[in-house]
mmCIF file of C-alpha atoms in Angstrom:
data_model
loop_
_atom_site.group_PDB
_atom_site.id
_atom_site.type_symbol
_atom_site.label_atom_id
_atom_site.label_comp_id
_atom_site.label_asym_id
_atom_site.label_seq_id
_atom_site.Cartn_x
_atom_site.Cartn_y
_atom_site.Cartn_z
ATOM 1 C CA MET A 1 20.054 0.780 21.155
ATOM 2 C CA PRO A 2 17.621 1.501 18.360
ATOM 3 C CA LEU A 3 15.841 4.731 18.800
ATOM 4 C CA LEU A 4 12.311 3.077 18.090
ATOM 5 C CA GLU A 5 11.508 -0.605 18.994
ATOM 6 C CA VAL A 6 8.166 -2.198 18.095
ATOM 7 C CA LYS A 7 7.792 -5.534 20.159
ATOM 8 C CA ASN A 8 4.853 -7.878 19.848
ATOM 9 C CA LEU A 9 2.325 -5.053 18.845
ATOM 10 C CA LYS A 10 -1.319 -6.356 18.489
ATOM 11 C CA LYS A 11 -4.310 -4.413 18.034
ATOM 12 C CA VAL A 12 -7.756 -5.690 17.989
ATOM 13 C CA TYR A 13 -10.988 -3.658 17.440
ATOM 14 C CA THR A 14 -14.301 -4.291 18.783
ATOM 15 C CA THR A 15 -17.162 -3.139 16.191
ATOM 16 C CA ARG A 16 -19.825 -0.706 17.446
ATOM 17 C CA PHE A 17 -22.711 -2.865 16.417
ATOM 18 C CA GLY A 18 -22.526 -6.621 16.764
ATOM 19 C CA GLY A 19 -19.357 -6.692 19.131
ATOM 20 C CA ALA A 20 -17.306 -8.471 16.248
ATOM 21 C CA GLN A 21 -13.693 -8.164 16.805
ATOM 22 C CA VAL A 22 -11.078 -6.949 13.960
ATOM 23 C CA GLN A 23 -7.538 -7.642 14.520
ATOM 24 C CA ALA A 24 -5.865 -4.776 12.917
ATOM 25 C CA LEU A 25 -2.336 -5.780 14.042
ATOM 26 C CA ARG A 26 -1.274 -9.354 14.754
ATOM 27 C CA ALA A 27 2.543 -9.346 16.110
ATOM 28 C CA VAL A 28 4.493 -6.475 14.705
ATOM 29 C CA ASN A 29 8.071 -6.687 15.408
ATOM 30 C CA PHE A 30 10.707 -4.076 14.133
ATOM 31 C CA SER A 31 13.220 -1.594 15.006
ATOM 32 C CA VAL A 32 14.453 1.786 13.607
ATOM 33 C CA GLU A 33 18.033 3.032 14.145
ATOM 34 C CA ARG A 34 18.858 6.728 14.702
ATOM 35 C CA GLY A 35 19.297 8.381 11.624
ATOM 36 C CA GLU A 36 17.420 5.858 9.348
ATOM 37 C CA TYR A 37 14.571 6.884 6.957
ATOM 38 C CA VAL A 38 12.141 3.789 6.795
ATOM 39 C CA ALA A 39 9.062 3.517 4.623
ATOM 40 C CA ILE A 40 5.956 1.300 5.666
ATOM 41 C CA MET A 41 3.846 0.071 2.978
ATOM 42 C CA GLY A 42 0.882 -1.940 2.320
ATOM 43 C CA GLU A 43 -2.609 -2.342 0.784
ATOM 44 C CA SER A 44 -5.749 -0.465 2.335
ATOM 45 C CA GLY A 45 -6.660 -2.143 5.441
ATOM 46 C CA SER A 46 -3.287 -3.845 6.012
ATOM 47 C CA GLY A 47 -2.710 -2.020 9.451
ATOM 48 C CA LYS A 48 -0.149 0.456 8.481
ATOM 49 C CA THR A 49 -2.023 3.388 9.602
ATOM 50 C CA THR A 50 -3.195 1.898 12.811
ATOM 51 C CA LEU A 51 0.563 0.962 13.548
ATOM 52 C CA LEU A 52 1.720 4.824 12.676
ATOM 53 C CA ASN A 53 -1.088 6.013 15.468
ATOM 54 C CA ILE A 54 0.211 3.515 18.026
ATOM 55 C CA ILE A 55 3.899 4.772 17.421
ATOM 56 C CA ALA A 56 2.464 8.374 17.640
ATOM 57 C CA SER A 57 0.684 7.786 20.908
ATOM 58 C CA LEU A 58 -2.695 8.490 19.358
ATOM 59 C CA ASP A 59 -3.995 5.095 20.011
ATOM 60 C CA LYS A 60 -3.226 2.364 22.437
ATOM 61 C CA PRO A 61 -2.481 -1.214 21.496
ATOM 62 C CA THR A 62 -4.147 -4.342 22.970
ATOM 63 C CA ALA A 63 -0.781 -6.043 23.589
ATOM 64 C CA GLY A 64 2.913 -5.207 22.967
ATOM 65 C CA LYS A 65 5.069 -2.202 23.556
ATOM 66 C CA VAL A 66 6.532 0.673 21.453
ATOM 67 C CA LEU A 67 9.746 2.042 23.226
ATOM 68 C CA LEU A 68 11.165 5.403 22.068
ATOM 69 C CA ALA A 69 14.857 6.022 23.189
ATOM 70 C CA GLY A 70 14.194 3.395 25.675
ATOM 71 C CA GLU A 71 10.869 4.997 26.919
ATOM 72 C CA ASP A 72 7.630 2.950 26.577
ATOM 73 C CA VAL A 73 5.291 5.045 24.636
ATOM 74 C CA THR A 74 2.380 2.733 25.555
ATOM 75 C CA SER A 75 2.491 3.294 29.126
ATOM 76 C CA ILE A 76 2.683 6.925 29.352
ATOM 77 C CA ALA A 77 -0.087 8.508 31.278
ATOM 78 C CA GLU A 78 -2.819 10.399 29.356
ATOM 79 C CA LYS A 79 -2.157 13.922 30.991
ATOM 80 C CA GLN A 80 1.625 13.622 29.817
ATOM 81 C CA LEU A 81 1.089 12.178 26.200
ATOM 82 C CA SER A 82 0.529 15.748 24.614
ATOM 83 C CA VAL A 83 3.873 17.007 26.392
ATOM 84 C CA PHE A 84 5.550 13.555 25.227
ATOM 85 C CA ARG A 85 4.443 14.151 21.413
ATOM 86 C CA ARG A 86 5.665 17.901 21.494
ATOM 87 C CA LYS A 87 9.281 16.969 22.676
ATOM 88 C CA LYS A 88 9.852 13.791 21.043
ATOM 89 C CA LEU A 89 7.855 13.507 17.804
ATOM 90 C CA GLY A 90 7.359 15.703 14.809
ATOM 91 C CA PHE A 91 4.194 15.095 12.584
ATOM 92 C CA VAL A 92 3.672 15.628 8.873
ATOM 93 C CA PHE A 93 0.242 14.779 7.728
ATOM 94 C CA GLN A 94 -1.362 14.388 3.935
ATOM 95 C CA ASP A 95 -3.649 17.085 4.626
ATOM 96 C CA PHE A 96 -1.259 19.568 6.088
ATOM 97 C CA ASN A 97 -3.190 20.245 9.350
ATOM 98 C CA LEU A 98 -2.322 24.172 9.242
ATOM 99 C CA LEU A 99 -4.751 26.357 10.802
ATOM 100 C CA ASP A 100 -6.016 29.188 8.482
ATOM 101 C CA THR A 101 -6.511 31.810 11.223
ATOM 102 C CA PHE A 102 -2.750 31.547 11.802
ATOM 103 C CA CYS A 103 -0.138 33.002 9.580
ATOM 104 C CA ILE A 104 2.405 30.386 8.386
ATOM 105 C CA ARG A 105 5.002 31.858 10.922
ATOM 106 C CA ASP A 106 2.464 31.074 13.806
ATOM 107 C CA ASN A 107 1.589 27.803 12.485
ATOM 108 C CA ILE A 108 5.231 26.734 12.783
ATOM 109 C CA PHE A 109 5.496 28.234 16.240
ATOM 110 C CA LEU A 110 2.568 26.503 17.385
ATOM 111 C CA PRO A 111 4.209 23.584 19.183
ATOM 112 C CA LEU A 112 6.599 25.818 20.841
ATOM 113 C CA VAL A 113 3.748 28.321 21.890
ATOM 114 C CA LEU A 114 2.222 25.165 23.578
ATOM 115 C CA SER A 115 5.527 24.366 25.320
ATOM 116 C CA GLY A 116 5.875 28.043 26.853
ATOM 117 C CA GLU A 117 9.004 28.706 24.717
ATOM 118 C CA ASP A 118 10.396 32.432 24.561
ATOM 119 C CA HIS A 119 9.527 34.127 21.388
ATOM 120 C CA LYS A 120 13.057 35.242 20.692
ATOM 121 C CA LYS A 121 14.256 31.542 20.792
ATOM 122 C CA MET A 122 11.346 30.790 18.655
ATOM 123 C CA GLU A 123 12.706 33.150 16.044
ATOM 124 C CA GLU A 124 16.314 31.871 16.359
ATOM 125 C CA LYS A 125 14.852 28.319 15.687
ATOM 126 C CA LEU A 126 12.918 29.386 12.820
ATOM 127 C CA ILE A 127 15.505 31.191 10.684
ATOM 128 C CA PRO A 128 17.596 28.315 9.758
ATOM 129 C CA ILE A 129 14.687 25.941 9.288
ATOM 130 C CA ALA A 130 12.839 28.509 6.900
ATOM 131 C CA LYS A 131 15.853 29.095 4.814
ATOM 132 C CA LYS A 132 16.337 25.064 4.435
ATOM 133 C CA LEU A 133 12.803 24.540 3.346
ATOM 134 C CA ARG A 134 12.857 27.946 1.259
ATOM 135 C CA ILE A 135 9.789 29.328 2.877
ATOM 136 C CA GLU A 136 11.321 32.562 4.261
ATOM 137 C CA ASP A 137 9.255 34.704 1.838
ATOM 138 C CA ILE A 138 5.909 33.519 2.700
ATOM 139 C CA LEU A 139 6.165 33.295 6.713
ATOM 140 C CA ASP A 140 3.574 36.205 7.123
ATOM 141 C CA LYS A 141 1.052 34.739 4.853
ATOM 142 C CA TYR A 142 -1.849 32.568 5.444
ATOM 143 C CA PRO A 143 -2.304 28.932 4.539
ATOM 144 C CA TYR A 144 -4.974 29.901 1.861
ATOM 145 C CA GLU A 145 -2.635 32.111 0.314
ATOM 146 C CA VAL A 146 0.199 29.413 -0.701
ATOM 147 C CA SER A 147 0.129 26.209 -2.806
ATOM 148 C CA GLY A 148 -0.087 22.785 -1.523
ATOM 149 C CA GLY A 149 3.742 22.279 -1.925
ATOM 150 C CA GLN A 150 4.591 25.494 0.265
ATOM 151 C CA LYS A 151 1.862 24.339 2.915
ATOM 152 C CA GLN A 152 3.622 21.075 3.282
ATOM 153 C CA ARG A 153 6.942 22.720 3.574
ATOM 154 C CA CYS A 154 5.528 24.494 6.295
ATOM 155 C CA ALA A 155 4.156 21.457 7.979
ATOM 156 C CA VAL A 156 7.618 20.071 7.835
ATOM 157 C CA ALA A 157 9.116 23.202 9.360
ATOM 158 C CA ARG A 158 6.528 22.788 12.363
ATOM 159 C CA ALA A 159 7.514 19.227 12.850
ATOM 160 C CA LEU A 160 11.471 20.070 12.721
ATOM 161 C CA ILE A 161 11.273 23.051 14.833
ATOM 162 C CA THR A 162 11.122 21.254 18.083
ATOM 163 C CA GLY A 163 14.129 19.068 17.554
ATOM 164 C CA PRO A 164 12.147 15.682 17.525
ATOM 165 C CA GLU A 165 13.822 12.376 17.985
ATOM 166 C CA LEU A 166 11.535 11.091 15.260
ATOM 167 C CA ILE A 167 9.389 12.332 12.367
ATOM 168 C CA LEU A 168 6.177 10.473 11.650
ATOM 169 C CA ALA A 169 5.018 11.222 8.081
ATOM 170 C CA ASP A 170 1.462 9.978 6.942
ATOM 171 C CA GLU A 171 1.118 9.976 3.255
ATOM 172 C CA PRO A 172 3.008 13.230 3.113
ATOM 173 C CA THR A 173 2.857 13.512 -0.657
ATOM 174 C CA GLY A 174 -0.747 12.427 -1.175
ATOM 175 C CA ALA A 175 -2.312 15.606 -1.518
ATOM 176 C CA LEU A 176 0.567 17.315 -4.006
ATOM 177 C CA ASP A 177 1.287 17.202 -7.544
ATOM 178 C CA SER A 178 4.278 15.574 -9.091
ATOM 179 C CA ARG A 179 6.663 18.591 -9.079
ATOM 180 C CA ALA A 180 5.810 19.510 -5.296
ATOM 181 C CA SER A 181 6.127 15.787 -4.594
ATOM 182 C CA ASP A 182 9.678 15.664 -5.826
ATOM 183 C CA ASN A 183 10.612 18.759 -4.049
ATOM 184 C CA LEU A 184 9.256 17.480 -0.757
ATOM 185 C CA LEU A 185 10.932 14.224 -1.006
ATOM 186 C CA ASP A 186 14.248 15.729 -2.034
ATOM 187 C CA MET A 187 13.773 17.836 1.279
ATOM 188 C CA PHE A 188 13.245 14.818 3.341
ATOM 189 C CA SER A 189 16.288 13.014 1.822
ATOM 190 C CA ARG A 190 18.357 16.298 2.719
ATOM 191 C CA ILE A 191 16.794 16.453 6.323
ATOM 192 C CA ASN A 192 17.448 12.814 6.924
ATOM 193 C CA GLY A 193 21.199 13.177 5.430
ATOM 194 C CA GLU A 194 21.331 15.708 8.236
ATOM 195 C CA GLY A 195 20.766 12.964 10.861
ATOM 196 C CA GLN A 196 16.879 13.235 11.144
ATOM 197 C CA THR A 197 15.123 9.988 11.853
ATOM 198 C CA ILE A 198 12.009 9.641 9.604
ATOM 199 C CA LEU A 199 9.291 7.022 9.627
ATOM 200 C CA MET A 200 6.770 7.477 6.778
ATOM 201 C CA VAL A 201 3.607 5.690 5.600
ATOM 202 C CA THR A 202 2.904 5.750 1.929
ATOM 203 C CA HIS A 203 1.227 4.261 -1.132
ATOM 204 C CA SER A 204 3.798 5.934 -3.223
ATOM 205 C CA VAL A 205 6.391 3.731 -4.751
ATOM 206 C CA LYS A 206 8.199 6.879 -5.642
ATOM 207 C CA ALA A 207 8.108 8.157 -2.043
ATOM 208 C CA ALA A 208 9.420 4.851 -0.810
ATOM 209 C CA SER A 209 12.284 4.913 -2.974
ATOM 210 C CA HIS A 210 13.777 7.702 -1.265
ATOM 211 C CA ALA A 211 13.873 5.844 2.055
ATOM 212 C CA SER A 212 16.832 3.411 3.158
ATOM 213 C CA ARG A 213 14.568 0.761 4.044
ATOM 214 C CA VAL A 214 10.893 -0.132 3.272
ATOM 215 C CA LEU A 215 8.783 -2.490 5.560
ATOM 216 C CA PHE A 216 5.578 -4.285 3.811
ATOM 217 C CA ILE A 217 2.803 -4.846 6.057
ATOM 218 C CA ARG A 218 -0.036 -7.389 4.994
ATOM 219 C CA ASP A 219 -2.896 -8.730 7.172
ATOM 220 C CA GLY A 220 -1.492 -6.864 10.281
ATOM 221 C CA GLU A 221 2.013 -8.286 10.056
ATOM 222 C CA VAL A 222 5.344 -7.309 8.786
ATOM 223 C CA TYR A 223 5.568 -9.405 5.634
ATOM 224 C CA THR A 224 8.950 -8.478 4.300
ATOM 225 C CA GLN A 225 11.484 -5.654 4.201
ATOM 226 C CA LEU A 226 13.980 -4.300 1.605
ATOM 227 C CA TYR A 227 17.025 -2.308 2.186
ATOM 228 C CA ARG A 228 18.093 0.145 -0.398
ATOM 229 C CA GLY A 229 21.865 -0.281 0.088
ATOM 230 C CA GLU A 230 23.945 0.790 -2.690
ATOM 231 C CA ARG A 231 21.155 0.556 -5.244
ATOM 232 C CA THR A 232 20.081 3.759 -7.156
ATOM 233 C CA LYS A 233 16.597 5.120 -6.520
ATOM 234 C CA GLU A 234 15.710 3.894 -9.805
ATOM 235 C CA ALA A 235 16.773 0.388 -9.193
ATOM 236 C CA PHE A 236 15.049 0.543 -5.666
ATOM 237 C CA TYR A 237 11.766 1.856 -7.244
ATOM 238 C CA ALA A 238 11.745 -1.110 -9.477
ATOM 239 C CA ASP A 239 12.354 -3.520 -6.462
ATOM 240 C CA ILE A 240 9.665 -2.042 -4.346
ATOM 241 C CA ALA A 241 7.275 -2.141 -7.242
ATOM 242 C CA SER A 242 8.005 -6.043 -7.530
ATOM 243 C CA SER A 243 7.678 -6.565 -3.830
ATOM 244 C CA LEU A 244 4.165 -4.714 -3.955
ATOM 245 C CA THR A 245 2.960 -6.998 -6.814
ATOM 246 C CA LEU A 246 3.956 -9.936 -4.673
ATOM 247 C CA LEU A 247 2.264 -8.576 -1.883
ATOM 248 C CA SER A 248 -1.091 -8.123 -3.624
ATOM 249 C CA VAL A 249 -1.060 -11.535 -5.154
ATOM 250 C CA GLY A 250 0.070 -13.137 -1.827
ATOM 251 C CA GLY A 251 3.690 -14.219 -3.087
ATOM 252 C CA GLU A 252 6.116 -16.086 -1.120
ATOM 253 C CA GLU A 253 7.870 -14.236 1.909
ATOM 254 C CA HIS A 254 11.300 -13.089 0.810
ATOM 255 C CA ALA A 255 13.860 -10.644 2.451
#
């Protein structure tokens, strides 16, 4: 059974003024296997962020289902959603979402604190993650004292520390310079190589070329997809760029 199944997902928004309806998602269907690294791409307004928000249980669909490890995310009671997110999902955002009043260590600990985790166990979980992400020397600093790349590695540590089924990344390289982006993407690849499932929304062809599969969204639907297979990152990069060009000019659907 796939880890994530998205079935006939639809989302219709009603505008505040005038009551007009906007269809953000039409009939989205795809699945993600355990251990996959999948990127979602599309032009602004294509529906990819709406899709990610629904998978994250931050928004409700108009119709359809999202199954994570067989559990229907869309039917979870509101009061149980925060617990579900902390246990099952890890989040990495473009703007890091770190609290400036907390040191790096406490930012990483936050989801465990909210779950009532014992402090000794939190430290035991943090040590190997901090070493893996090379942030041992900044744990007692505050977010405003470290670089953007270091902030994002701390955000990744916070996402990993709960042992999530799925990491959801929303434009994770968007606020980083090229060197920090490369470092983060290399870390994502290593984390995925250890078995972590990752679903990432990105505008970056370079970021997408690190994934094992890319889904292209157009007008609220999955337009096509590409598997990396045995291709190098460079060859995959070129194919992704070509697919984006076709997407923007409305080319014929291809596999």
